[in-house]
JSON list of C-alpha atoms in Angstrom, two decimals:
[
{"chain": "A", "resi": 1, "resn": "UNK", "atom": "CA", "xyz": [5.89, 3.74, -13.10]},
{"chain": "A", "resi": 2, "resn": "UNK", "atom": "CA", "xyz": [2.19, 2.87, -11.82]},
{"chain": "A", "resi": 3, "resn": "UNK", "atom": "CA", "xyz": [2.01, -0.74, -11.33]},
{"chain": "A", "resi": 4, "resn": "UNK", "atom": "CA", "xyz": [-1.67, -0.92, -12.14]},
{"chain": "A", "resi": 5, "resn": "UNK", "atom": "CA", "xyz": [-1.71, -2.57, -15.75]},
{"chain": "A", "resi": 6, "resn": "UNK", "atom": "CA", "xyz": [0.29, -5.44, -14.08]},
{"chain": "A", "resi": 7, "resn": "UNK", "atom": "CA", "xyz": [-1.46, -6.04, -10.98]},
{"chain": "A", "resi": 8, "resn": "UNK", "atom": "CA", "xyz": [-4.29, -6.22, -13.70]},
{"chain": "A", "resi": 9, "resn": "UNK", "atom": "CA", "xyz": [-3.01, -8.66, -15.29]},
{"chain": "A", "resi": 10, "resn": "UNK", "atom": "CA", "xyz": [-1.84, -11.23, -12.72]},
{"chain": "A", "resi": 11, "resn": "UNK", "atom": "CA", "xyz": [-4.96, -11.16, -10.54]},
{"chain": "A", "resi": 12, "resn": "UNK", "atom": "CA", "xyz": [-6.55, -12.00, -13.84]},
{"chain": "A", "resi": 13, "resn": "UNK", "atom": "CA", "xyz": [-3.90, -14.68, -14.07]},
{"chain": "A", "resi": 14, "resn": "UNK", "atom": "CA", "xyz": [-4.56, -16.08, -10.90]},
{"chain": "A", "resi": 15, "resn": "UNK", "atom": "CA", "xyz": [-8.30, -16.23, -11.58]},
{"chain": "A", "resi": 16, "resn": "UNK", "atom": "CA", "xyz": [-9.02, -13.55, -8.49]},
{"chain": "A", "resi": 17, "resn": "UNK", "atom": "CA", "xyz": [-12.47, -11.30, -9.45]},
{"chain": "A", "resi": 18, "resn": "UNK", "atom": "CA", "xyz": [-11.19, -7.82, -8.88]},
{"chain": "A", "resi": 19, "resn": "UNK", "atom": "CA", "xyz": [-11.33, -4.12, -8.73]},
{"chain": "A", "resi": 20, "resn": "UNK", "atom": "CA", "xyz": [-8.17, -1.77, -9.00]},
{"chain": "A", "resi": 21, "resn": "UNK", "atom": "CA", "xyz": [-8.47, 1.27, -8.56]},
{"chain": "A", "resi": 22, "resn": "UNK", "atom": "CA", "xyz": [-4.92, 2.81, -8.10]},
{"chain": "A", "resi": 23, "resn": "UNK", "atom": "CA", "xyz": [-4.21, 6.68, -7.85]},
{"chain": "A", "resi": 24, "resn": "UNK", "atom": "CA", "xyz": [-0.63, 7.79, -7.73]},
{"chain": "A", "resi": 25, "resn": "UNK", "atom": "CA", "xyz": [-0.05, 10.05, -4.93]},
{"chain": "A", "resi": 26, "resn": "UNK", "atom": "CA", "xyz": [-2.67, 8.66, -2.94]},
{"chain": "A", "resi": 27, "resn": "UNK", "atom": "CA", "xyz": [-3.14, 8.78, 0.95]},
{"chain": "A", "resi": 28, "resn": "UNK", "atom": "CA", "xyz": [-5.25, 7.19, 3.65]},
{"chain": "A", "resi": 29, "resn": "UNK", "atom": "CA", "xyz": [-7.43, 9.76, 5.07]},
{"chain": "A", "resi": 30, "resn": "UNK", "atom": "CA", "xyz": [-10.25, 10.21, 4.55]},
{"chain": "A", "resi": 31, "resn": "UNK", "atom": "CA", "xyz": [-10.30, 14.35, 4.60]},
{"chain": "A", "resi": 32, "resn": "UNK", "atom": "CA", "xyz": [-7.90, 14.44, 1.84]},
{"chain": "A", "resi": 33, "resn": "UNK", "atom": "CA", "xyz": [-10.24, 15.06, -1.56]},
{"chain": "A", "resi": 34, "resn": "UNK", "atom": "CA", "xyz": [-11.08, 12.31, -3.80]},
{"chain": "A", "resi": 35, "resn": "UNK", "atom": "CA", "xyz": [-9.12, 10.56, -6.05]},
{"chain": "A", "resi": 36, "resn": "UNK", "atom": "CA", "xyz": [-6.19, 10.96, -3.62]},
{"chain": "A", "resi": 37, "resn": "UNK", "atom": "CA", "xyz": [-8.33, 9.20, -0.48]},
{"chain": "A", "resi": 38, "resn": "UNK", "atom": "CA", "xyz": [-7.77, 5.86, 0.34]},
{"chain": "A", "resi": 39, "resn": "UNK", "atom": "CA", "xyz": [-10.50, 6.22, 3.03]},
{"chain": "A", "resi": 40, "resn": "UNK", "atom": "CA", "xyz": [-13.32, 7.49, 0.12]},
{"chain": "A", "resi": 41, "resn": "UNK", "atom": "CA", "xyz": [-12.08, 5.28, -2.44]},
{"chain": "A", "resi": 42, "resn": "UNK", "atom": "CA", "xyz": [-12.83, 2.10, -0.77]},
{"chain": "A", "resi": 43, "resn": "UNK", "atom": "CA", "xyz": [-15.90, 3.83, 0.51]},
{"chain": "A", "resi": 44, "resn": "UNK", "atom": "CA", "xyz": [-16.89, 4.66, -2.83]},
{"chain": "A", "resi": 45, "resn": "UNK", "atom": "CA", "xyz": [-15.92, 1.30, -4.21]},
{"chain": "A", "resi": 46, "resn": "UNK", "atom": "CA", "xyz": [-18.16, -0.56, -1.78]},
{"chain": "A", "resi": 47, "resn": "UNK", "atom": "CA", "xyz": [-20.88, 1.65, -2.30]},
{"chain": "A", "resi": 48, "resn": "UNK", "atom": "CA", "xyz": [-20.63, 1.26, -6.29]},
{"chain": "A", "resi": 49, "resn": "UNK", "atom": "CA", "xyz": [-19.93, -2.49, -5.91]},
{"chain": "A", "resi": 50, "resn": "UNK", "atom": "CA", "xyz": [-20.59, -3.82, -2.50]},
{"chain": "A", "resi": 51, "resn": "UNK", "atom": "CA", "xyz": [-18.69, -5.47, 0.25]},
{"chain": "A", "resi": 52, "resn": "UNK", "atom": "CA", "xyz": [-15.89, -8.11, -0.80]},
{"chain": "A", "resi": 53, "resn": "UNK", "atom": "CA", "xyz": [-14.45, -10.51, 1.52]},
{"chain": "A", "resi": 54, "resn": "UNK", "atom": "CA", "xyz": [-10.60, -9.27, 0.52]},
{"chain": "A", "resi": 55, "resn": "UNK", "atom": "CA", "xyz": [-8.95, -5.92, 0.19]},
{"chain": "A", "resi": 56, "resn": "UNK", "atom": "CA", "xyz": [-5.45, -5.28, -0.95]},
{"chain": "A", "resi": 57, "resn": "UNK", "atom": "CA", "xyz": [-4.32, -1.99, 0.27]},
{"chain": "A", "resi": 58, "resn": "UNK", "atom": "CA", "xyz": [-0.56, -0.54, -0.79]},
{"chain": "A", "resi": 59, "resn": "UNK", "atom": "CA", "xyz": [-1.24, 2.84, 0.62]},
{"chain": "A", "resi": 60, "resn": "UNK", "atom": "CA", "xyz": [0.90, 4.45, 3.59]},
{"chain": "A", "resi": 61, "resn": "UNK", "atom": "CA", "xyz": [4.50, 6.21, 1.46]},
{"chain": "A", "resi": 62, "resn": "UNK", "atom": "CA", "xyz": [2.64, 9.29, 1.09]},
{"chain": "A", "resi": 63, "resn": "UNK", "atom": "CA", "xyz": [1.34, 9.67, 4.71]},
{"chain": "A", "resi": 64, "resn": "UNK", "atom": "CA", "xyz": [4.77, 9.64, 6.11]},
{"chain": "A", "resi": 65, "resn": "UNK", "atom": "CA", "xyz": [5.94, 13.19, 6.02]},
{"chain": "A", "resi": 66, "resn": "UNK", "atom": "CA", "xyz": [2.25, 13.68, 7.21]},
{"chain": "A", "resi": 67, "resn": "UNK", "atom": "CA", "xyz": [2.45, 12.02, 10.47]},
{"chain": "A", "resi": 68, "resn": "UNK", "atom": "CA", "xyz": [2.25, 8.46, 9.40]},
{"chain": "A", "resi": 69, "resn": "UNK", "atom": "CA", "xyz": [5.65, 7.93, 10.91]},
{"chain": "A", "resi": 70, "resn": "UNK", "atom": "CA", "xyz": [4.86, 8.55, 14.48]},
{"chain": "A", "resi": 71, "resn": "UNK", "atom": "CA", "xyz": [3.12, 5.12, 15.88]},
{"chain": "A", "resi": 72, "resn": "UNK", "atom": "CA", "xyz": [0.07, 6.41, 17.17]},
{"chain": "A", "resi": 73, "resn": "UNK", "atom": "CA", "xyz": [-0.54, 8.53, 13.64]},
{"chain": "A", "resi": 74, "resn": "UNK", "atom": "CA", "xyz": [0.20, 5.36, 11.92]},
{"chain": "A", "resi": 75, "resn": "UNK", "atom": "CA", "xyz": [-2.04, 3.62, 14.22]},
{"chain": "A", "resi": 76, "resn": "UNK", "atom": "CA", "xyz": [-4.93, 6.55, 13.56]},
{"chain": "A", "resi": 77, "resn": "UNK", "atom": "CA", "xyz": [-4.38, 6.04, 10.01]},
{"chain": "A", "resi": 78, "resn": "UNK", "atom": "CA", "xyz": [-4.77, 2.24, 10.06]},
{"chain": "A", "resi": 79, "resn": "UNK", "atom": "CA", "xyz": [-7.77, 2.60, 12.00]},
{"chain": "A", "resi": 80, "resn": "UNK", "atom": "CA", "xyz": [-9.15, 4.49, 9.65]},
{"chain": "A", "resi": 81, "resn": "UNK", "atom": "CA", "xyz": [-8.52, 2.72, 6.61]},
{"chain": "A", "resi": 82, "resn": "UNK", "atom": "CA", "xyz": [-9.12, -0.59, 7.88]},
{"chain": "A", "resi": 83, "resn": "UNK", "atom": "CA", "xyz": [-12.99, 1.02, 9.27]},
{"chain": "A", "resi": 84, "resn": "UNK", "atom": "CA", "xyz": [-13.38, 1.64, 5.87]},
{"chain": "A", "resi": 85, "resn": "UNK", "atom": "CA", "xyz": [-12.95, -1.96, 4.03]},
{"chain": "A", "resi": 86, "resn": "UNK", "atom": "CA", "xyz": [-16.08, -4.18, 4.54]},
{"chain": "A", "resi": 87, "resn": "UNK", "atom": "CA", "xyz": [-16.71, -5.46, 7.84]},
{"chain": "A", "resi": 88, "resn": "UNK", "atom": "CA", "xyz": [-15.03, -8.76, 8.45]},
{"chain": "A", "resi": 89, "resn": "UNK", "atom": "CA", "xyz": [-12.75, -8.67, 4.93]},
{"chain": "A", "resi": 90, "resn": "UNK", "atom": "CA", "xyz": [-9.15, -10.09, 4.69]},
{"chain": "A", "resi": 91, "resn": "UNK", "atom": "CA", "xyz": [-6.85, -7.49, 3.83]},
{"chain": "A", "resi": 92, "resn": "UNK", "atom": "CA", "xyz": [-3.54, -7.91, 2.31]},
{"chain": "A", "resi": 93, "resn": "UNK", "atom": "CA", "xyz": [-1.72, -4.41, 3.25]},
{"chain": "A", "resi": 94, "resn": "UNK", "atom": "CA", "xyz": [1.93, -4.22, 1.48]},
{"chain": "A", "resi": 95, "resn": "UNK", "atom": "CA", "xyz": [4.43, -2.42, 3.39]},
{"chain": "A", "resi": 96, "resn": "UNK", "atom": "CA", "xyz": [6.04, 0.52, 2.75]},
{"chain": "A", "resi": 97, "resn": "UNK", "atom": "CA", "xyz": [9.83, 1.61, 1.72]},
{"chain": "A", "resi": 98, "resn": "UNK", "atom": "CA", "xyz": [10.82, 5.25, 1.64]},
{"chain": "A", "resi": 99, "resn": "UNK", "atom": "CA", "xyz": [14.46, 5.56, 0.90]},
{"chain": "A", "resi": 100, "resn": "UNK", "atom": "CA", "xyz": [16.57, 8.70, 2.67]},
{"chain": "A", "resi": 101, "resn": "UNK", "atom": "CA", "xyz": [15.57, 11.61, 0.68]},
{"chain": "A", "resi": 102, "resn": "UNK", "atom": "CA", "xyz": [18.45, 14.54, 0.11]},
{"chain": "A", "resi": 103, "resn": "UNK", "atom": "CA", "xyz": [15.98, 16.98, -0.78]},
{"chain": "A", "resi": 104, "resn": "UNK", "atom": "CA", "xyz": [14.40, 17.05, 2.77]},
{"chain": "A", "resi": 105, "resn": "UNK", "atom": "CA", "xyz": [15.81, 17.20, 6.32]},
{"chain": "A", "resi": 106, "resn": "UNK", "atom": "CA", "xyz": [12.38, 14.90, 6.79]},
{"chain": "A", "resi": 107, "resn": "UNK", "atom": "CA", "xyz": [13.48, 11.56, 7.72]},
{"chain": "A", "resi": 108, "resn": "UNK", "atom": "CA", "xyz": [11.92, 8.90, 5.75]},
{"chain": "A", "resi": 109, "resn": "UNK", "atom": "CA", "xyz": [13.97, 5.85, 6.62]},
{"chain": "A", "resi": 110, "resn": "UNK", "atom": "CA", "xyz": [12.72, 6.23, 10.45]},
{"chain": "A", "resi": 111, "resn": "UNK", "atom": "CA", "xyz": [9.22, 6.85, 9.27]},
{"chain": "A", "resi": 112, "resn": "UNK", "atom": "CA", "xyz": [9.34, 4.21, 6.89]},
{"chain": "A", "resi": 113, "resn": "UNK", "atom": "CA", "xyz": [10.33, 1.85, 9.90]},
{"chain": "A", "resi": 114, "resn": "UNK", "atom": "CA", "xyz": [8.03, 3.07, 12.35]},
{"chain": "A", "resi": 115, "resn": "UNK", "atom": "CA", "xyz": [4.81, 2.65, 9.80]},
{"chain": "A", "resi": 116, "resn": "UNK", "atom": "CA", "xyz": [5.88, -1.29, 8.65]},
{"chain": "A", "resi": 117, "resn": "UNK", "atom": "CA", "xyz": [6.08, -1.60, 12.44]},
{"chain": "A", "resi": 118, "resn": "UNK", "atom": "CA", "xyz": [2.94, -0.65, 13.71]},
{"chain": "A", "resi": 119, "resn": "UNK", "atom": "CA", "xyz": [1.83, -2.15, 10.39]},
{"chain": "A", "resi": 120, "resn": "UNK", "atom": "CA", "xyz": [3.07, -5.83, 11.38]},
{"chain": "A", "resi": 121, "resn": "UNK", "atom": "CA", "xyz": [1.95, -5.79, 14.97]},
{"chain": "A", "resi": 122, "resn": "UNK", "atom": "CA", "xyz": [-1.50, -4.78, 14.04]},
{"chain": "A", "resi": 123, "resn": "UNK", "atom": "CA", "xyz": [-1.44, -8.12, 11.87]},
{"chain": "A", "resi": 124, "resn": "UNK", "atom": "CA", "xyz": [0.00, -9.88, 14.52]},
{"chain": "A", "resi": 125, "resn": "UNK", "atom": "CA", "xyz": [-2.99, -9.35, 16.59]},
{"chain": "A", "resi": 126, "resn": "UNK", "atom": "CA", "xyz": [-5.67, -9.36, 14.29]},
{"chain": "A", "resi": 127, "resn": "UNK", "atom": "CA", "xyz": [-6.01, -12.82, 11.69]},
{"chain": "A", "resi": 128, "resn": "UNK", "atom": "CA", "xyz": [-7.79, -10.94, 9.50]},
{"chain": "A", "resi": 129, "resn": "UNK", "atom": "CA", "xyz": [-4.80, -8.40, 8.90]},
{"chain": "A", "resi": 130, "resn": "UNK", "atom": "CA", "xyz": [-2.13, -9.73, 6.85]},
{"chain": "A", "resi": 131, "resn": "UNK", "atom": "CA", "xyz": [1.36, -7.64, 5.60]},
{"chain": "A", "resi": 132, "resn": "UNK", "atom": "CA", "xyz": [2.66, -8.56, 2.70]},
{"chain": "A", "resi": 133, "resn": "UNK", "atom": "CA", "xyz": [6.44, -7.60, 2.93]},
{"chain": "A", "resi": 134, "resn": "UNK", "atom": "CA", "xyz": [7.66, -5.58, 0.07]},
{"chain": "A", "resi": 135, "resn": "UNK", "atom": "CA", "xyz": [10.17, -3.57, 1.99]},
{"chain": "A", "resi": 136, "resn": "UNK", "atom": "CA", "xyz": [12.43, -6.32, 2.76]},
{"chain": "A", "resi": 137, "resn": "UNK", "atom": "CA", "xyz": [12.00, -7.58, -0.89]},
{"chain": "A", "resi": 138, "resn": "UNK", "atom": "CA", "xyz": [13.09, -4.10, -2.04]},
{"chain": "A", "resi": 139, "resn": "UNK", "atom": "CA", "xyz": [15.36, -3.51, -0.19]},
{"chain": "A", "resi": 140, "resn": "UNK", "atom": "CA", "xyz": [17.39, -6.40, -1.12]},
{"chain": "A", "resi": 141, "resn": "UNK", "atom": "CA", "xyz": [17.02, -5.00, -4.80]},
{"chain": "A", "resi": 142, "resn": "UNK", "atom": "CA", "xyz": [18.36, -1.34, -4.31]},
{"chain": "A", "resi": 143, "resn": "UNK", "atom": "CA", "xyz": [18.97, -0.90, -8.03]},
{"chain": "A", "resi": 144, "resn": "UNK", "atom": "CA", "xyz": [14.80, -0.90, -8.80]},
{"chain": "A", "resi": 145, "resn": "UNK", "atom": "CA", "xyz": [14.07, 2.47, -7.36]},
{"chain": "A", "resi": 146, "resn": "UNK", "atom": "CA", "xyz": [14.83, 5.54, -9.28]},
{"chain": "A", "resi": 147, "resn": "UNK", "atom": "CA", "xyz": [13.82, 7.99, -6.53]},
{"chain": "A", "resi": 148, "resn": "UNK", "atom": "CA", "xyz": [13.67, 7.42, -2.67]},
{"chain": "A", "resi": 149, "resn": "UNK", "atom": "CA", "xyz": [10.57, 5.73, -3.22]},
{"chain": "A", "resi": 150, "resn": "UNK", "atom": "CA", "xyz": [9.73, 5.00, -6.86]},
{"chain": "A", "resi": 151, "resn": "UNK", "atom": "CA", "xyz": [10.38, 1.90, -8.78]},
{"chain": "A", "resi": 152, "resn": "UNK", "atom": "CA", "xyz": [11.61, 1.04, -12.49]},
{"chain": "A", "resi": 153, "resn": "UNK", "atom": "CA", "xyz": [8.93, -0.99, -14.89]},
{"chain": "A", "resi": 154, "resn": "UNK", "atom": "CA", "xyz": [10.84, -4.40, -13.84]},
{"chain": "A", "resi": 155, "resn": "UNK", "atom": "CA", "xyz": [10.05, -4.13, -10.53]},
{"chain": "A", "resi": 156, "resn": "UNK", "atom": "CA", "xyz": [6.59, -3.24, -10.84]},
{"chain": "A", "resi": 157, "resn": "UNK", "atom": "CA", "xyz": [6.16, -5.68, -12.34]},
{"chain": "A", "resi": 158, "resn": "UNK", "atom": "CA", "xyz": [7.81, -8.11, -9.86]},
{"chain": "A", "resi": 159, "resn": "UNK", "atom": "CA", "xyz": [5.78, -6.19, -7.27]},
{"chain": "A", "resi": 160, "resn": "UNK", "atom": "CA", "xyz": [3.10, -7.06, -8.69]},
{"chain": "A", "resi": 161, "resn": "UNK", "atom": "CA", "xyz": [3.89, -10.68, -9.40]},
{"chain": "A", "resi": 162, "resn": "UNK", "atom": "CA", "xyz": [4.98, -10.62, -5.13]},
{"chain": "A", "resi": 163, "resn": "UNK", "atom": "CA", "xyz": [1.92, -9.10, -4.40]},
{"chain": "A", "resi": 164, "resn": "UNK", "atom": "CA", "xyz": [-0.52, -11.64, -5.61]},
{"chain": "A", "resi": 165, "resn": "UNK", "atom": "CA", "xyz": [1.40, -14.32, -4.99]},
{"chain": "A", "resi": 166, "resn": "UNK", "atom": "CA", "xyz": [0.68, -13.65, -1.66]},
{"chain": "A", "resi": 167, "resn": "UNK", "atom": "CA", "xyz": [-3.14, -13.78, -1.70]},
{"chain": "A", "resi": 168, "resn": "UNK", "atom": "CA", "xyz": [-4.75, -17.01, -0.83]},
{"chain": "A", "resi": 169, "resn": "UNK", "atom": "CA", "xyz": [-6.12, -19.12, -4.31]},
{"chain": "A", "resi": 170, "resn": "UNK", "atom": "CA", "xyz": [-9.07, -17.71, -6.03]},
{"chain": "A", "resi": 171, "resn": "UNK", "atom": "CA", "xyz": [-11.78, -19.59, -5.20]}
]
């Protein structure tokens, strides 16, 4: 289920001024083709609407099996998205949770711990970096994914809800 129409809708709630621009099956780098580039996305986004003083990135499950899992990949990949997002933003990153998958000998649950690791000490040295913790939320709620790593509508939409709850007020 993509989450988009409710994010929508509770930023607009919450009186935030806002872009979404979601893409299922997106990644981080930059040298994978557009839509499926975090990296050109928010390029493109700030070069279509300028620089904004907050980014909210939930990117990282698909860059797993890709390397994102090993600390200094994830670490590479951070860099790079976070060079991307205008210079001296917040950004609100939400974690990732990648469930064992039977289908692959690839193992997600190690990756997925390794990323939200290197993920959260990153923010704990940089006050501009903030994680908002949906793994730990998620994980508490077992019955919301239908897949290793997709969610039902009601969680989506409590994602969602989570997610901007966790931004500062709109100003």
């Amino acid at each position: 289920v993509v989450a988009g129409p409710w994010l929508r809708a509770e930023l607009q709630s919450s009186g935030h001024d806002f872009l979404v621009d979601a893409q299922p099956s997106r990644r981080i780098p930059e040298r994978v083709r557009a839509p499926y580039s975090g990296v050109r996305a928010a390029l493109a986004a700030r070069a279509t609407f300028g620089d904004a003083d907050c980014w909210m990135i939930a990117l990282g499950s698909n860059d797993l099996v890709f390397g994102g899992g090993d600390a200094p990949a994830a670490n590479d990949l951070l860099d790079e998205m976070l060079g991307a997002v205008s210079p001296g933003a917040s950004v609100w990153w939400v974690n990732v949770n990648y469930h064992r998958d039977p289908r692959t000998r690839f193992d997600f649950v190690a990756a997925t711990a390794t990323f939200n690791t290197v993920l959260g000490e990153r923010a704990a040295g940089n006050p501009d970096l903030h994680v908002i913790d949906w793994f730990t939320l998620s994980e508490a709620n077992p019955d919301w994914f239908f897949d290793p790593v997709h969610v039902d509508r009601s969680a989506s939409i409590v994602r969602a809800e989570f997610t901007v709850a966790a931004l500062p007020p709109a100003r």
